[in-house]
Tab-separated table of C-alpha atoms in Angstrom:
chain	number	residue	atom	x	y	z
A	21	MET	CA	-29.472	3.733	-13.828
A	22	SER	CA	-29.201	5.648	-10.548
A	23	GLY	CA	-32.798	5.335	-9.939
A	24	ASN	CA	-32.411	1.357	-9.436
A	25	PHE	CA	-30.388	1.531	-6.471
A	26	HIS	CA	-31.331	2.473	-2.763
A	27	GLU	CA	-28.031	4.091	-2.074
A	28	GLU	CA	-26.419	6.760	-4.082
A	29	LEU	CA	-23.243	5.535	-5.682
A	30	ARG	CA	-21.895	8.846	-6.374
A	31	HIS	CA	-19.275	10.482	-4.024
A	32	GLU	CA	-19.433	14.185	-4.936
A	33	ASP	CA	-20.590	15.135	-1.454
A	34	VAL	CA	-17.697	13.198	0.289
A	35	LYS	CA	-14.909	15.435	1.348
A	36	PRO	CA	-11.318	14.091	1.723
A	37	PRO	CA	-9.586	14.477	5.161
A	38	SER	CA	-7.053	17.072	5.677
A	39	ALA	CA	-3.540	16.400	4.491
A	40	ARG	CA	-2.149	16.620	8.075
A	41	ALA	CA	-4.708	13.961	9.137
A	42	THR	CA	-3.643	11.679	6.359
A	43	GLY	CA	0.112	12.319	7.196
A	44	ILE	CA	-0.587	11.350	10.935
A	45	VAL	CA	-2.266	8.148	9.755
A	46	PHE	CA	0.787	7.195	7.705
A	47	VAL	CA	3.092	8.261	10.616
A	48	VAL	CA	1.257	5.731	13.004
A	49	VAL	CA	1.261	2.918	10.360
A	50	THR	CA	4.826	3.273	9.638
A	51	ALA	CA	5.795	3.373	13.148
A	52	ILE	CA	3.748	0.304	13.921
A	53	ILE	CA	5.462	-1.483	11.106
A	54	ALA	CA	8.880	-0.421	12.440
A	55	ALA	CA	7.838	-1.627	15.837
A	56	LEU	CA	6.735	-5.152	14.560
A	57	TRP	CA	9.878	-5.482	12.530
A	58	ARG	CA	12.297	-4.223	15.106
A	59	ASP	CA	14.285	-7.579	15.165
A	60	ASN	CA	14.885	-7.016	11.332
A	61	LEU	CA	16.863	-3.737	11.148
A	62	GLY	CA	16.774	-3.793	7.257
A	63	VAL	CA	13.036	-3.034	7.617
A	64	ALA	CA	12.793	-1.377	11.009
A	65	ILE	CA	15.256	1.507	10.376
A	66	PRO	CA	13.928	2.605	7.184
A	67	PHE	CA	10.221	2.575	8.314
A	68	ALA	CA	11.209	4.515	11.521
A	69	GLY	CA	13.023	7.043	9.432
A	70	LEU	CA	10.016	7.325	7.072
A	71	SER	CA	7.689	7.759	10.288
A	72	VAL	CA	9.878	10.603	11.538
A	73	ALA	CA	10.190	12.179	8.165
A	74	LEU	CA	6.218	11.980	7.609
A	75	GLY	CA	5.811	13.267	11.142
A	76	VAL	CA	7.950	16.325	10.498
A	77	VAL	CA	6.271	17.071	7.101
A	78	SER	CA	2.794	16.629	8.720
A	79	TRP	CA	3.566	18.875	11.383
A	80	ARG	CA	5.435	21.621	9.532
A	81	CYS	CA	4.152	21.729	6.069
A	82	PRO	CA	1.157	19.439	5.392
A	83	LYS	CA	0.520	20.958	2.044
A	84	LEU	CA	3.244	18.671	0.669
A	85	LEU	CA	1.120	15.728	1.444
A	86	GLY	CA	-1.776	16.881	-0.655
A	87	PRO	CA	-1.196	14.382	-3.608
A	88	LEU	CA	-0.738	11.632	-1.231
A	89	ASN	CA	-3.910	12.647	0.646
A	90	ILE	CA	-5.993	12.655	-2.624
A	91	LEU	CA	-4.400	9.377	-3.658
A	92	TRP	CA	-5.240	7.721	-0.224
A	93	PHE	CA	-8.822	9.216	-0.547
A	94	ARG	CA	-9.502	7.810	-3.878
A	95	PHE	CA	-8.161	4.437	-2.831
A	96	GLY	CA	-10.654	4.422	0.098
A	97	LEU	CA	-13.437	5.182	-2.336
A	98	LEU	CA	-12.386	2.300	-4.607
A	99	LEU	CA	-12.141	-0.038	-1.630
A	100	HIS	CA	-15.650	1.072	-0.802
A	101	LYS	CA	-17.087	0.272	-4.003
A	102	ILE	CA	-15.519	-3.256	-3.984
A	103	VAL	CA	-15.840	-4.222	-0.348
A	104	ASN	CA	-19.248	-2.862	0.465
A	105	PRO	CA	-21.144	-5.163	-2.087
A	106	VAL	CA	-19.083	-8.173	-1.044
A	107	VAL	CA	-19.945	-7.670	2.689
A	108	MET	CA	-23.531	-7.252	1.856
A	109	LEU	CA	-23.487	-10.435	-0.257
A	110	VAL	CA	-21.897	-12.305	2.574
A	111	LEU	CA	-24.311	-11.027	5.076
A	112	PHE	CA	-27.189	-11.921	2.744
A	113	ALA	CA	-25.904	-15.478	2.331
A	114	ILE	CA	-25.103	-16.025	5.915
A	115	ALA	CA	-28.253	-14.355	7.571
A	116	ILE	CA	-31.071	-13.686	5.172
A	117	VAL	CA	-30.980	-16.917	3.102
A	118	PRO	CA	-30.926	-19.332	6.067
A	119	ALA	CA	-33.622	-17.593	7.937
A	120	GLY	CA	-35.762	-17.655	4.825
A	121	LEU	CA	-35.153	-21.374	4.352
A	122	ILE	CA	-35.847	-21.991	8.004
A	123	MET	CA	-39.041	-20.011	7.826
A	124	GLN	CA	-40.107	-22.138	4.720
A	125	ARG	CA	-39.377	-25.507	6.310
A	126	LEU	CA	-40.780	-24.555	9.655
A	127	ARG	CA	-43.818	-22.441	10.646
A	128	ASP	CA	-43.418	-18.902	9.508
A	129	PRO	CA	-43.438	-16.863	12.847
A	130	LEU	CA	-44.674	-13.781	10.819
A	131	VAL	CA	-47.871	-15.536	10.160
A	132	LYS	CA	-50.199	-15.712	13.123
A	133	GLN	CA	-52.190	-18.784	11.782
A	134	ARG	CA	-52.231	-21.039	8.872
A	135	ARG	CA	-55.056	-20.407	6.286
A	136	ALA	CA	-56.283	-22.529	3.525
A	137	PRO	CA	-55.022	-21.489	0.032
A	138	GLY	CA	-57.122	-18.671	-1.301
A	139	GLU	CA	-58.358	-17.560	2.176
A	140	SER	CA	-57.635	-14.116	3.098
A	141	TYR	CA	-55.394	-12.897	5.940
A	142	TRP	CA	-57.695	-9.894	6.502
A	143	VAL	CA	-58.831	-9.400	10.162
A	144	ASP	CA	-62.281	-8.015	10.254
A	145	LEU	CA	-62.355	-5.230	13.026
A	146	THR	CA	-65.894	-3.949	13.066
A	147	ALA	CA	-67.272	-2.029	15.891
A	148	GLU	CA	-68.944	-5.134	17.329
A	149	SER	CA	-65.784	-7.188	17.237
A	150	ARG	CA	-63.498	-4.838	19.184
A	151	PRO	CA	-63.837	-3.362	22.711
A	152	ALA	CA	-64.822	0.256	23.074
A	153	SER	CA	-61.888	2.414	24.152
A	154	SER	CA	-61.013	6.079	24.669
A	155	MET	CA	-58.869	7.913	22.113
A	156	THR	CA	-57.583	10.388	24.719
A	157	GLN	CA	-54.453	8.392	25.668
A	158	GLN	CA	-53.374	6.424	22.664
A	159	PHE	CA	-49.954	5.784	23.501
């Protein structure tokens, strides 16, 4: 089944980030939540405390965040499997399909000239039809 797809759907070669980096991400997120909810102390104080606690653990003993790191990494891989096809479908529906419909209705800009059905698009480039040129400076 893996031969049917352009991209590889396995993630064996993807390595998770360090536990310290994941801890810092959680510190920043909890600090932002605490700052956004600063008017509601029932939310702000626990998130600020969690931010400080995660900061200390990330700085002093990041190995304690190993299970959280693996869980967060697997969650990211799951999101990739779900979101990536959805984004590609939306991109296809918004960009590719309308462009194809426009090219069907209007003149196709990829075709230089219209031909009768069954007539070939082949351009005959014999030595008589093209000008003589030197091959020393091709580009």
